[in-house]
Coordinates of C-alpha atoms in Angstrom, one line a residue:
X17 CA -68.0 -139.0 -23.5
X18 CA -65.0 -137.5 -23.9
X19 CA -64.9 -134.6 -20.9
X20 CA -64.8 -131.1 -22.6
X21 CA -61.9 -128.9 -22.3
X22 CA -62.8 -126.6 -19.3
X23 CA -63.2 -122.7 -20.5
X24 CA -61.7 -120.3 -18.9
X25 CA -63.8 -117.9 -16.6
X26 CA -64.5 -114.6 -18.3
X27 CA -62.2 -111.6 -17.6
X28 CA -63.4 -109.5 -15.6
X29 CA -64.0 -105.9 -16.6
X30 CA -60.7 -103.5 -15.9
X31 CA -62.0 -100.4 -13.7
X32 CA -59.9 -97.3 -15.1
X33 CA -57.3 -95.5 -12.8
X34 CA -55.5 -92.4 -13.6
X35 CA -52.2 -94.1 -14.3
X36 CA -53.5 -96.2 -16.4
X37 CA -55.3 -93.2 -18.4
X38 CA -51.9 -91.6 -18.9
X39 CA -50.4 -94.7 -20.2
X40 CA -53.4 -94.8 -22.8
X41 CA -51.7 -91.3 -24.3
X42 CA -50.0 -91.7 -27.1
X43 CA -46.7 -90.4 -27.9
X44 CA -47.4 -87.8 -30.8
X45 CA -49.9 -86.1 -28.2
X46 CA -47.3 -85.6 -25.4
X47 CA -44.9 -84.3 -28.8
X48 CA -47.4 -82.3 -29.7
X49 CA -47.4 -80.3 -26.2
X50 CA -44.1 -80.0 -26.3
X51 CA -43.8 -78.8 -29.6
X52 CA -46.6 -75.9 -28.3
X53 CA -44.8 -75.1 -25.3
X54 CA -41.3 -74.4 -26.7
X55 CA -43.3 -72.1 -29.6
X56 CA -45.0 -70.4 -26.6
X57 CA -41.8 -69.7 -24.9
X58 CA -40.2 -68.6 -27.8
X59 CA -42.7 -66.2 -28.5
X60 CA -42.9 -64.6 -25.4
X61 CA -40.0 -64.9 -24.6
X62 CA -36.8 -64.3 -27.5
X63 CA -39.0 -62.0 -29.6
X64 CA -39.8 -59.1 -27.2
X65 CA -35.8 -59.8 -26.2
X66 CA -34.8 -59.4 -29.8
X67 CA -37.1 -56.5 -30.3
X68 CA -35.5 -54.7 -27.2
X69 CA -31.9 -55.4 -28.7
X70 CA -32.8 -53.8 -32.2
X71 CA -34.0 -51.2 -30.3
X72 CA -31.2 -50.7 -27.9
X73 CA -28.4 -50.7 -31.2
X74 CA -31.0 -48.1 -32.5
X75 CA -30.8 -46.2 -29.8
X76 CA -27.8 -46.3 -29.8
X77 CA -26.8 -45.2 -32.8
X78 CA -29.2 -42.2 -33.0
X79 CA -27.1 -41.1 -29.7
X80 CA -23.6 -41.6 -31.3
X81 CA -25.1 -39.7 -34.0
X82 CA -26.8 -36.8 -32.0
X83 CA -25.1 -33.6 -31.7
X84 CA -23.8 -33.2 -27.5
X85 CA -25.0 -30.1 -25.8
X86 CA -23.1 -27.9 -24.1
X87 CA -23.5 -24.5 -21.7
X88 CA -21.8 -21.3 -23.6
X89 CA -21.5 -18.1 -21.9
X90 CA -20.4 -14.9 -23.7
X91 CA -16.8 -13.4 -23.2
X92 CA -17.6 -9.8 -22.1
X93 CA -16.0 -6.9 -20.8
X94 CA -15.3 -6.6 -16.7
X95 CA -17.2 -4.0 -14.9
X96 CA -15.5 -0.4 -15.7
X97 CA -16.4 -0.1 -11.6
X98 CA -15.1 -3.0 -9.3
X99 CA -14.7 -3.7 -5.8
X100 CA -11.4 -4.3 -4.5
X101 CA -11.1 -6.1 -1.2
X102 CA -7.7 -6.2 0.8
X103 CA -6.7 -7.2 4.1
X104 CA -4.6 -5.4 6.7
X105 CA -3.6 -4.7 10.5
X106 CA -4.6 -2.0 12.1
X107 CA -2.0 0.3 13.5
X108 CA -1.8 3.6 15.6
X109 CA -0.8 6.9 13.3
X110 CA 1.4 8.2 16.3
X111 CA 3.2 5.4 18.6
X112 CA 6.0 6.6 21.3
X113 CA 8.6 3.5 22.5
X114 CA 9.5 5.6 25.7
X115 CA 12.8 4.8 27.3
X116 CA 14.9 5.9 30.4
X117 CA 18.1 8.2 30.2
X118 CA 18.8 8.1 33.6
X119 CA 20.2 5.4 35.5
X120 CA 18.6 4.4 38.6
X121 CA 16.1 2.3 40.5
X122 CA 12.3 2.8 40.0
X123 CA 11.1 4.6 42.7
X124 CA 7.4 5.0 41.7
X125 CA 4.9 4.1 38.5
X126 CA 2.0 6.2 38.2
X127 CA 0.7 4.1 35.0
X128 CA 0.0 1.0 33.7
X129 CA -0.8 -1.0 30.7
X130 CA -4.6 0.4 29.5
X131 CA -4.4 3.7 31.3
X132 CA -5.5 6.8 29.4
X133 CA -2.8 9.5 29.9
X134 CA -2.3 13.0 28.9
X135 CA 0.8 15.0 27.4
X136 CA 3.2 15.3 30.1
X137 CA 1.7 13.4 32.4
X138 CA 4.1 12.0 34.7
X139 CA 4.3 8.1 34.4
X140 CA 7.0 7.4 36.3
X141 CA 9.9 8.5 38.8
X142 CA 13.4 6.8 38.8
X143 CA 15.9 7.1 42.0
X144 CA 19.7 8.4 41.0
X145 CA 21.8 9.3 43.7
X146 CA 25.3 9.3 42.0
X147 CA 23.4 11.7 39.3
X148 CA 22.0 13.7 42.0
X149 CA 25.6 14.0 43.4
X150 CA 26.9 14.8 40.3
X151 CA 24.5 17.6 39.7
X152 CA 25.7 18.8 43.2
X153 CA 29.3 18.4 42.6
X154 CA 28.5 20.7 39.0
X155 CA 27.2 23.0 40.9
X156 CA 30.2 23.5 43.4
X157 CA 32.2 23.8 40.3
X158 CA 30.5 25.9 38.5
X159 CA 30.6 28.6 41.9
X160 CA 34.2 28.2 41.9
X161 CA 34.4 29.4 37.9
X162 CA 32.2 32.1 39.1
X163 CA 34.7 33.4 42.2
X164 CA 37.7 32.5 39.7
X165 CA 35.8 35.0 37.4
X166 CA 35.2 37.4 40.2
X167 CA 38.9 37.3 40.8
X168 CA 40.5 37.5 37.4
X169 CA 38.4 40.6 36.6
X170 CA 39.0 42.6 39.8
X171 CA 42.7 41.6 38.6
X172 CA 41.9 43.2 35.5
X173 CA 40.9 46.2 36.8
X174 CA 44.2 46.6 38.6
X175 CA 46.2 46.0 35.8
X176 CA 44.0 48.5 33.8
X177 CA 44.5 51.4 37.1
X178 CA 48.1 50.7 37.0
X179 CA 48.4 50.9 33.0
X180 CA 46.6 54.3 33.0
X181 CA 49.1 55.8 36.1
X182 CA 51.9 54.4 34.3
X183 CA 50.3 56.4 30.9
X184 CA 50.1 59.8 32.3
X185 CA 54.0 59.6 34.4
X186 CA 55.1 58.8 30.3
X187 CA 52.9 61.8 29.0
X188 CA 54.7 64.0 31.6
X189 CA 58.0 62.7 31.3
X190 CA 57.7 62.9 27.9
X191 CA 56.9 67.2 28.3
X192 CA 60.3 67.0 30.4
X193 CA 62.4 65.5 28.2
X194 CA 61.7 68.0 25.5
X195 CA 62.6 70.9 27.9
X196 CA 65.4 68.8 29.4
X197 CA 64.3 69.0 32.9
X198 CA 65.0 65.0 33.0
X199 CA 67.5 62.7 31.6
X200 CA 67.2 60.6 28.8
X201 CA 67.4 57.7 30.9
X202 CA 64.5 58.3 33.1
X203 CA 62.3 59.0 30.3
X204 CA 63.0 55.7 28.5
X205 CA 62.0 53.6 32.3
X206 CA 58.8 55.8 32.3
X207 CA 57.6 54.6 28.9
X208 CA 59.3 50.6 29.5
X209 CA 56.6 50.6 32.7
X210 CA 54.0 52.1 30.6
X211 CA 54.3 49.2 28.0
X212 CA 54.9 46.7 30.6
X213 CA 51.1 47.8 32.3
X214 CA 49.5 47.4 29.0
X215 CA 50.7 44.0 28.2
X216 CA 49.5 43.0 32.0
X217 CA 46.2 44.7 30.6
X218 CA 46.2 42.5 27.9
X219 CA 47.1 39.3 30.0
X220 CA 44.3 39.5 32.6
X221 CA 42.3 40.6 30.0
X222 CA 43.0 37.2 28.6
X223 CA 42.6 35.8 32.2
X224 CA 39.3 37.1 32.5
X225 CA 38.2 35.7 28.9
X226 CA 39.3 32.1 30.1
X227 CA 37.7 32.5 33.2
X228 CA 34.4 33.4 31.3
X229 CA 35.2 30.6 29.4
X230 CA 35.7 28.1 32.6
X231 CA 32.3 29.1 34.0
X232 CA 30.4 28.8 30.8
X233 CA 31.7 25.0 30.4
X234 CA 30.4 24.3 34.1
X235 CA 27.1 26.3 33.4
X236 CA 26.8 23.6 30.3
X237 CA 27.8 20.7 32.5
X238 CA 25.5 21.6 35.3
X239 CA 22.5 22.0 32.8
X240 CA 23.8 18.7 31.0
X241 CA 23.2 17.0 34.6
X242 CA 20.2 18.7 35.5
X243 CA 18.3 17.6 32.0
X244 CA 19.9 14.1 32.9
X245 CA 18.1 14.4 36.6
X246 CA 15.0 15.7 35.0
X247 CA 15.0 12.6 33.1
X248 CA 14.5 10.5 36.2
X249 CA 10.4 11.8 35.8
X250 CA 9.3 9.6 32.7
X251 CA 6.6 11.6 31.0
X252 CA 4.0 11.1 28.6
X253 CA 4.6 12.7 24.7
X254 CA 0.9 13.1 23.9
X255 CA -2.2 11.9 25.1
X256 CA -2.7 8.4 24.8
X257 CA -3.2 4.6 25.8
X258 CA -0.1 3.1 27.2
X259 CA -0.2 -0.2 25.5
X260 CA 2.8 -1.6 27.0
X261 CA 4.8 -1.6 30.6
X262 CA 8.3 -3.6 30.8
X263 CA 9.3 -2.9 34.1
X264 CA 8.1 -3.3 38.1
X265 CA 8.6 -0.6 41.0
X266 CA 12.0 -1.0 42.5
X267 CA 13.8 -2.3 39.3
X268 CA 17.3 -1.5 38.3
X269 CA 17.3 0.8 35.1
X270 CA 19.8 1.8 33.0
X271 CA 20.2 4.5 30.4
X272 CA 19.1 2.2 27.4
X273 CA 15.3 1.7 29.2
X274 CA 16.3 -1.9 30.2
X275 CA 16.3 -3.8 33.7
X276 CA 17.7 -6.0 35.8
X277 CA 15.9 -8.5 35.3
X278 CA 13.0 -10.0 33.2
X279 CA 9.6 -8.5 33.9
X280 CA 6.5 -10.5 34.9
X281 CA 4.2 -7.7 33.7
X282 CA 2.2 -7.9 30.3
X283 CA 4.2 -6.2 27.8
X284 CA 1.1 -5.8 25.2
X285 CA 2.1 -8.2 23.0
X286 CA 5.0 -7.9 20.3
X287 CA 7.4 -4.9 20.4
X288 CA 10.1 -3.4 18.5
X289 CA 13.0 -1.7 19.5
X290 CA 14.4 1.6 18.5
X291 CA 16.6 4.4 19.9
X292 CA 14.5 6.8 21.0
X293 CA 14.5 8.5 24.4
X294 CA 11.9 9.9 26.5
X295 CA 9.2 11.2 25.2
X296 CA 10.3 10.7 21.6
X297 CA 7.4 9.8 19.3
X298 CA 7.4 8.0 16.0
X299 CA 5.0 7.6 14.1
X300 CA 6.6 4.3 12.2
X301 CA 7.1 1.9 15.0
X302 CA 10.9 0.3 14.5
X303 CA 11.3 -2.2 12.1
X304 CA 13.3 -5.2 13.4
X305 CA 11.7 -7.4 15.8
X306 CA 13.4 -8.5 19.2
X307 CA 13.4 -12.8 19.0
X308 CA 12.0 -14.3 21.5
X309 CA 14.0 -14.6 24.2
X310 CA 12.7 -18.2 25.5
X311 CA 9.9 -21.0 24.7
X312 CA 7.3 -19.1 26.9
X313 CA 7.8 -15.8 25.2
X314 CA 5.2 -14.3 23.2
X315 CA 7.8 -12.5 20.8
X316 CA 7.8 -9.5 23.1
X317 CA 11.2 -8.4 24.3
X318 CA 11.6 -8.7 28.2
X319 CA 13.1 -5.5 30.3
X320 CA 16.5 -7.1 30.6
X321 CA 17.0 -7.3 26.7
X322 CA 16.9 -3.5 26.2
X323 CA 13.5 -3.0 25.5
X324 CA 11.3 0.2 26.2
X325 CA 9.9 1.3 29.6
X326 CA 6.4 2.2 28.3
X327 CA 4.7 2.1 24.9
X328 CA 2.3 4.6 24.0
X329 CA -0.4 5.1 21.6
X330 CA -2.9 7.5 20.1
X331 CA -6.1 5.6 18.7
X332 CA -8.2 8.5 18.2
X333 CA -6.7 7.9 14.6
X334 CA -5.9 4.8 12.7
X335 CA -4.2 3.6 10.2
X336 CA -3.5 0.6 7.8
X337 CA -1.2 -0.6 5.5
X338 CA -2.6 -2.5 3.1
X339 CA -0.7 -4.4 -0.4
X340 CA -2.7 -3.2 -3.6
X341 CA -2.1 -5.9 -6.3
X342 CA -0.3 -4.6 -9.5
X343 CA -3.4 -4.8 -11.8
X344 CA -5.2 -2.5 -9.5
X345 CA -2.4 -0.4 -9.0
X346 CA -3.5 2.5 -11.5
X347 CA -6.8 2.7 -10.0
X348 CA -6.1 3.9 -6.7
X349 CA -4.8 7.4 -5.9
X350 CA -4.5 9.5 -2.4
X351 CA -7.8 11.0 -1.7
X352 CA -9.9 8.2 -2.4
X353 CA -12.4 6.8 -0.1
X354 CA -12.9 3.4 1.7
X355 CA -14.6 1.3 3.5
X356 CA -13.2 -0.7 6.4
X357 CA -14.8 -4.0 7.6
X358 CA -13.6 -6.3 11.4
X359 CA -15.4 -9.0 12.6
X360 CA -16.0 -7.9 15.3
X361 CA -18.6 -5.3 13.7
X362 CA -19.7 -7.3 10.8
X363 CA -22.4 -5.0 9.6
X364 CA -20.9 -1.8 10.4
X365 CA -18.3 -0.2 7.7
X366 CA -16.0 2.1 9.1
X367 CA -15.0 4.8 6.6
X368 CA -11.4 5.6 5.6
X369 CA -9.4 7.6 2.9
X370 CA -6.3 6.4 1.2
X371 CA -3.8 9.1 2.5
X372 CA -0.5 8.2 0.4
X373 CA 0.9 5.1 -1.8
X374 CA 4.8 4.4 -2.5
X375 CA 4.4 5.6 -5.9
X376 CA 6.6 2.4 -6.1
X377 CA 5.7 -1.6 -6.9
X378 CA 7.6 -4.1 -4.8
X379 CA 9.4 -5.7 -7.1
X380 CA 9.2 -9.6 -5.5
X381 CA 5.6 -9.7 -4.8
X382 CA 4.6 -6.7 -7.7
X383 CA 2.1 -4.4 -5.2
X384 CA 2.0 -1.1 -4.5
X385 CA 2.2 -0.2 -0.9
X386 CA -0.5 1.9 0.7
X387 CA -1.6 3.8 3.8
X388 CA -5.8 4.4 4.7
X389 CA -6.2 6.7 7.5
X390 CA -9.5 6.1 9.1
X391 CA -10.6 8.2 12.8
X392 CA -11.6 6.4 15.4
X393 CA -13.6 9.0 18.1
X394 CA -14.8 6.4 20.2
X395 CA -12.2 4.4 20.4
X396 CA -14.1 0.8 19.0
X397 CA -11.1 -0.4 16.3
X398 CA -8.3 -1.0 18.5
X399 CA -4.2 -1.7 17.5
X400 CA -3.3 -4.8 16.0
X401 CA -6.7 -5.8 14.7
X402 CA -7.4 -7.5 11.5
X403 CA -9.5 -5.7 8.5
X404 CA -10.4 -5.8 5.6
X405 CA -10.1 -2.3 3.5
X406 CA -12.7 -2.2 0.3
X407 CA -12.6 0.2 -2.4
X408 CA -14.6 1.3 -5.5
X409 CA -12.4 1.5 -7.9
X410 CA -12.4 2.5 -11.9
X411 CA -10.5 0.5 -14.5
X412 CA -9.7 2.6 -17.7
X413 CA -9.1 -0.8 -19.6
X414 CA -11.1 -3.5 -17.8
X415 CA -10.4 -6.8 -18.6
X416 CA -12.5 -9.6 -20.2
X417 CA -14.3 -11.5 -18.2
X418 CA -15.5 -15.7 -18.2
X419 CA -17.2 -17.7 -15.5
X420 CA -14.9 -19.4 -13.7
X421 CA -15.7 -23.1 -14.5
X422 CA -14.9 -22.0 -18.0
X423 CA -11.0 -22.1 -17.8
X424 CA -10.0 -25.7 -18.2
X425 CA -6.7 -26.9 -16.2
X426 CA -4.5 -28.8 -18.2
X427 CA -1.2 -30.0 -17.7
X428 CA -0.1 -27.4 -20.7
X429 CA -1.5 -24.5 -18.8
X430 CA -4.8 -23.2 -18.3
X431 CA -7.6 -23.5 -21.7
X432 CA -10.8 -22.6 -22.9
X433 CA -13.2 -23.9 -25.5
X434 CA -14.4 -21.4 -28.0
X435 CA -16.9 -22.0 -29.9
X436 CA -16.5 -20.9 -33.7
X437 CA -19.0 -21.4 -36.9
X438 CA -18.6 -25.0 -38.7
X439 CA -16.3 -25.2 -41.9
X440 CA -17.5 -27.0 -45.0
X441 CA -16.1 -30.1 -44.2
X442 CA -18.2 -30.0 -41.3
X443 CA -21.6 -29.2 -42.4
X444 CA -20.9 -31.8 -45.5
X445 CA -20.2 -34.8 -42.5
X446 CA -23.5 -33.7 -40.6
X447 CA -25.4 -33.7 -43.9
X448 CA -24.0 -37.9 -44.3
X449 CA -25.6 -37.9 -41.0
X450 CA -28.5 -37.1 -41.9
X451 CA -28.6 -34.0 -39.0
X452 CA -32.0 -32.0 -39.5
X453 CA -31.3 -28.2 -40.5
X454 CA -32.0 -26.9 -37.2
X455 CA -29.5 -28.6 -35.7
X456 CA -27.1 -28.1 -38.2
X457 CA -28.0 -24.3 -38.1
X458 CA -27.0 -24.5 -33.9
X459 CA -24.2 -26.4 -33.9
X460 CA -20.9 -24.7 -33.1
X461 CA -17.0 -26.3 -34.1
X462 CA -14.6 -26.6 -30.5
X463 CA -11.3 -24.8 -30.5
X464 CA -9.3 -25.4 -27.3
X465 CA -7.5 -21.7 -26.8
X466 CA -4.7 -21.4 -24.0
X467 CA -5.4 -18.2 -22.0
X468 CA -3.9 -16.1 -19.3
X469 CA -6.1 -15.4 -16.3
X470 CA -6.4 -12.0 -14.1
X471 CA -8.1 -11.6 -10.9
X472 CA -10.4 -14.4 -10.0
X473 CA -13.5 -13.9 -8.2
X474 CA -14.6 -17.6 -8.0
X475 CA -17.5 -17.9 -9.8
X476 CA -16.0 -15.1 -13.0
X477 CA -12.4 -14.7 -13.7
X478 CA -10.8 -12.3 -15.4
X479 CA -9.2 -13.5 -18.8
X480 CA -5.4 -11.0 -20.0
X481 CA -4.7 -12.9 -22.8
X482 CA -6.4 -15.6 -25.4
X483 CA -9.9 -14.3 -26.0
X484 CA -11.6 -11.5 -27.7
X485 CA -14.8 -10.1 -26.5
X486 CA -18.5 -11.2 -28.0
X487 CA -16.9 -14.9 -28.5
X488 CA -18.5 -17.9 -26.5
X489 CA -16.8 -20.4 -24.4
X490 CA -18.3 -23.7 -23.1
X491 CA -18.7 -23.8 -19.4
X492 CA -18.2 -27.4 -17.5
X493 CA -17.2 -28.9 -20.2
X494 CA -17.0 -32.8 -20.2
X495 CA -15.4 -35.2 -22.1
X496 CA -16.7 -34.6 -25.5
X497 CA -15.8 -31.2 -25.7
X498 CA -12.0 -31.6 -27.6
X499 CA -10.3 -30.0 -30.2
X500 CA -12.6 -30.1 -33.4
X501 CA -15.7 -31.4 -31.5
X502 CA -19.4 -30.0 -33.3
X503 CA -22.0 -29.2 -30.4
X504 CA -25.1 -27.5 -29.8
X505 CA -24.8 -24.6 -27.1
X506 CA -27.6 -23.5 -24.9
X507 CA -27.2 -20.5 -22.7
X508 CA -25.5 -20.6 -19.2
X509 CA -26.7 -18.8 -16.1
X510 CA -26.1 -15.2 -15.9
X511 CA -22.2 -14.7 -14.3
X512 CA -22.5 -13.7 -10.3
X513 CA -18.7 -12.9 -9.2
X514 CA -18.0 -11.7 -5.6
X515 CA -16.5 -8.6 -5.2
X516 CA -17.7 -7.3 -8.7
X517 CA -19.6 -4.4 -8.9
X518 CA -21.9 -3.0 -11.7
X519 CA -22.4 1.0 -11.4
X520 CA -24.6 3.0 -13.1
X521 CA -25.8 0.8 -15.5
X522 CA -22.1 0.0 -17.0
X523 CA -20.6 -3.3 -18.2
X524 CA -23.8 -5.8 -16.8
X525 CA -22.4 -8.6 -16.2
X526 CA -25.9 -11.0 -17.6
X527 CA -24.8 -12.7 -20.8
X528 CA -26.6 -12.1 -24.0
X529 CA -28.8 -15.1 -24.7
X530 CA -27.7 -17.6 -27.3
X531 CA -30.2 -16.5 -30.1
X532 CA -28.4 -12.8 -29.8
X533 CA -27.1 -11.5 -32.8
X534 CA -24.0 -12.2 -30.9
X535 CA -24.5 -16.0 -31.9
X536 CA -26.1 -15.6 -34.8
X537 CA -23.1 -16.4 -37.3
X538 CA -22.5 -17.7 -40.8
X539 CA -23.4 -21.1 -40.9
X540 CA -19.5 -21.7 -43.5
X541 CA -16.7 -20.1 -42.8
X542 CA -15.3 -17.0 -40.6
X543 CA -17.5 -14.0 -39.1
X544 CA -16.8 -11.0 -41.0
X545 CA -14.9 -7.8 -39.9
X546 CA -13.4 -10.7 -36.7
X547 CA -9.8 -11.4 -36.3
X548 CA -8.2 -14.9 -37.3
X549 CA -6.8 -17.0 -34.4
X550 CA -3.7 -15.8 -35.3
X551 CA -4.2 -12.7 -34.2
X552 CA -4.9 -13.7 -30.5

């Protein structure tokens, strides 16, 4: 029989694998997930970004439309009282630049720079022996004009002896001739000799007169030389602190107070040079400077450049010169008191009164210079220290007064912005706006207002020209705050200026709060019984 076509063995059964799962999905599932993926993503992601976009322009907008807000502070009135602090030097009252008006070599010094030294103490003693031979050489003279006096009057006398014999021969001669007992002649020789013994009266007479004369020109020279020789002892004026020595022992002096040579001694600092001679006080030190002299100096004169021997000064009192500003000027007045301040006592005022002003204002820097006497018993404040001299002084007319980061520094000059009510145009753009009333019933129009400034105190400064008191100005303004600009004000801290004082009560300087009546305008158009811009 035919054979029968083999059959094939029977698969055998496929045991499942994961790959071959996969490749069992079919391709609208895995679609499927990826459709559901992307909508996942898209929802959590685009939507919430979207959202915070449309929130962001909202945002946004609301801000551009919101009103800015500002700090305002009221324009007030200064304190009728302030403090007025000035520096100064401190400077002696009474000051002696004590010089030599004899010529000689120093022979001995009985002081030195720091000593403590009464009125006529002697300081010093200076060696002249051509003046001492002078005053010797007077003195011979002046006993010569004395024997030459001596002489010419006992002259005199002779002449007068001889003149009254030669009066009574002419008184008898004369009887004589009337009875003619003598000639004519004789007679006429008798009263020729009488004439001739007057005029020899009159002559030594004359004699005598010059000789006087003579001895009272050699009594002048002698006493000229003796003050000279006197002047060898260097003597104190007053009683003092020498506060400067220019010389050593055995120096060459000469009648202008200068040396031979420089001095190594301390000369207490800078000095002046003026023409006054031994003993002579001052009590305004010379007023041009001596240079100095080489790079070492200190801008002291040395000896050899004709400076003083000693200087010499009274501290029991002081005094300071001090440069009041021309807007103070009216408020201070001889009499008044002050207070002095140095560092060296920081918390201990020394007091003072002002003792006399130039009545005059300089006319390059525009102050008025003044003079504060203060005593000094124990001798703490010392010459040439540096202080400060308060007063308390009252201002008939104070001016207006803003804190200081109000003034705004343009290149035009210094501004301010002043806040003023909204105009119709302006409420009418906030109602567009949709601003709610209370806002609108805040908010306050900018008006950039040039000014002139007065003192400043740092943290307040005083405002001459551009403002009027009650108005409001912004303080730290930013960028926003221009010409025309609507804000809302809120109230700045109080103003705290150094060197301003309240008294009794007057002028606080606090601002009123922003809900004062102050701020309380007209919503449209200008403040009643308030002066235009115009009139600024």
């Amino acid at each position: 029989m035919p054979d029968s076509p083999t059959q094939p063995p029977a698969p055998e059964p496929l045991q499942p694998t994961p790959g071959r799962r996969i490749a069992s999905i079919h391709p609208w599932r895995i679609g499927l997930i990826a459709a559901v993926v992307i909508i996942i993503v898209f929802v959590i992601g685009y939507i919430p970004r979207r959202k915070r976009e449309q929130q962001a322009r909202a945002a946004a907008q609301r801000e551009a439309q919101r009103i800015p807000v500002v700090l305002a502070a009221p324009v007030q009135r200064s304190p009728t009282f302030t403090t007025l602090l000035l520096p100064g030097n401190i400077t002696p009252v009474t000051e002696a630049y004590i010089y030599a008006r004899a010529t000689g070599y120093v022979r001995h010094r009985y002081a030195d720079i720091g000593d403590r030294v009464t009125e006529g103490q002697l300081l010093a003693d200076i060696e002249a022996p051509d003046l001492d031979a002078q005053v010797l050489q007077a003195r011979a003279m002046l006993a010569q004009a004395e024997k030459q006096l001596d002489q010419a009057r006992a002259t005199l006398e002779n002449s007068i002896a001889q003149e009254d014999l030669a009066r009574v021969t002419w008184d008898r001669y004369r009887v004589l001739v009337s009875d003619g007992a003598v000639s004519r002649q004789d007679a006429d020789t008798e009263i020729a000799s009488y004439r001739v013994a007057q005029a020899n009266v009159r002559l030594e007479q004359a004699a005598v007169h010059t000789a006087e004369e003579n001895v009272s020109a050699n009594r002048a020279n002698l006493d000229h030389l003796l003050a000279l020789q006197d002047f060898e002892k260097v003597r104190a004026p007053f009683a003092g602190i020498i506060t400067a020595r220019n010389f050593d022992v055995g120096a060459f002096i000469n009648a202008s107070g200068s040396t031979s040579g420089e001095s190594t001694t301390p000369n207490g600092g800078t000095q002046t040079v003026g023409q006054l001679g031994v003993g002579g006080a001052s009590g305004t030190p010379p007023s041009q400077p001596v240079a100095p002299t080489s790079p070492t100096d200190t801008g002291a004169p040395s000896a050899a450049s004709g400076s003083q021997l000693f200087r010499e000064a009274r501290i029991s009192r002081l005094r300071i010169l001090i440069n009041v500003p021309q807007d103070c000027a009216p408020s201070v007045a001889p009499g008044q008191s002050a207070s002095v301040y140095v560092q060296e006592y920081v918390n201990r005022p020394f007091p003072g009164r002002l003792t006399r002003t130039s009545s005059s204002l300089d006319q390059t820097v525009r102050t008025l210079l003044a003079e504060v006497d203060l005593a000094n018993p124990q001798g703490l404040l010392l010459p040439g220290m540096y202080a400060q001299v308060e007063f308390v002084a009252q201002r008939p007319s104070p001016p207006l007064l803003v804190p200081g980061d109000g003034v705004i520094a343009e290149a035009n000059g210094l501004q301010a912005a002043v806040l003023e009510t909204l105009t119709a145009q302006d409420l009418a753009h906030l109602q567009q706006q949709n601003t709610p009333e209370s806002q609108t019933r805040q908010a306050r129009r900018i008006h950039i207002q040039t000014v002139q400034v007065g003192r400043d105190y740092g943290t307040a400064v005083e405002i001459t020209y551009g403002l009027r008191e009650g108005e409001y100005i912004v303080v730290n303004p930013g960028d926003m705050v221009r010409e025309g600009a609507i804000v809302i004000p809120q109230a700045a801290p109080p103003i705290v200026g150094e060197g301003i004082a309240d008294r009794q009560g007057q002028n606080a300087l606090h601002p009123a709060g922003i809900g004062s009546p102050s701020m309380a305008a007209p919503t449209g158009g200008e403040p009643k019984g308030e002066t235009k811009k115009g009139g600024r």
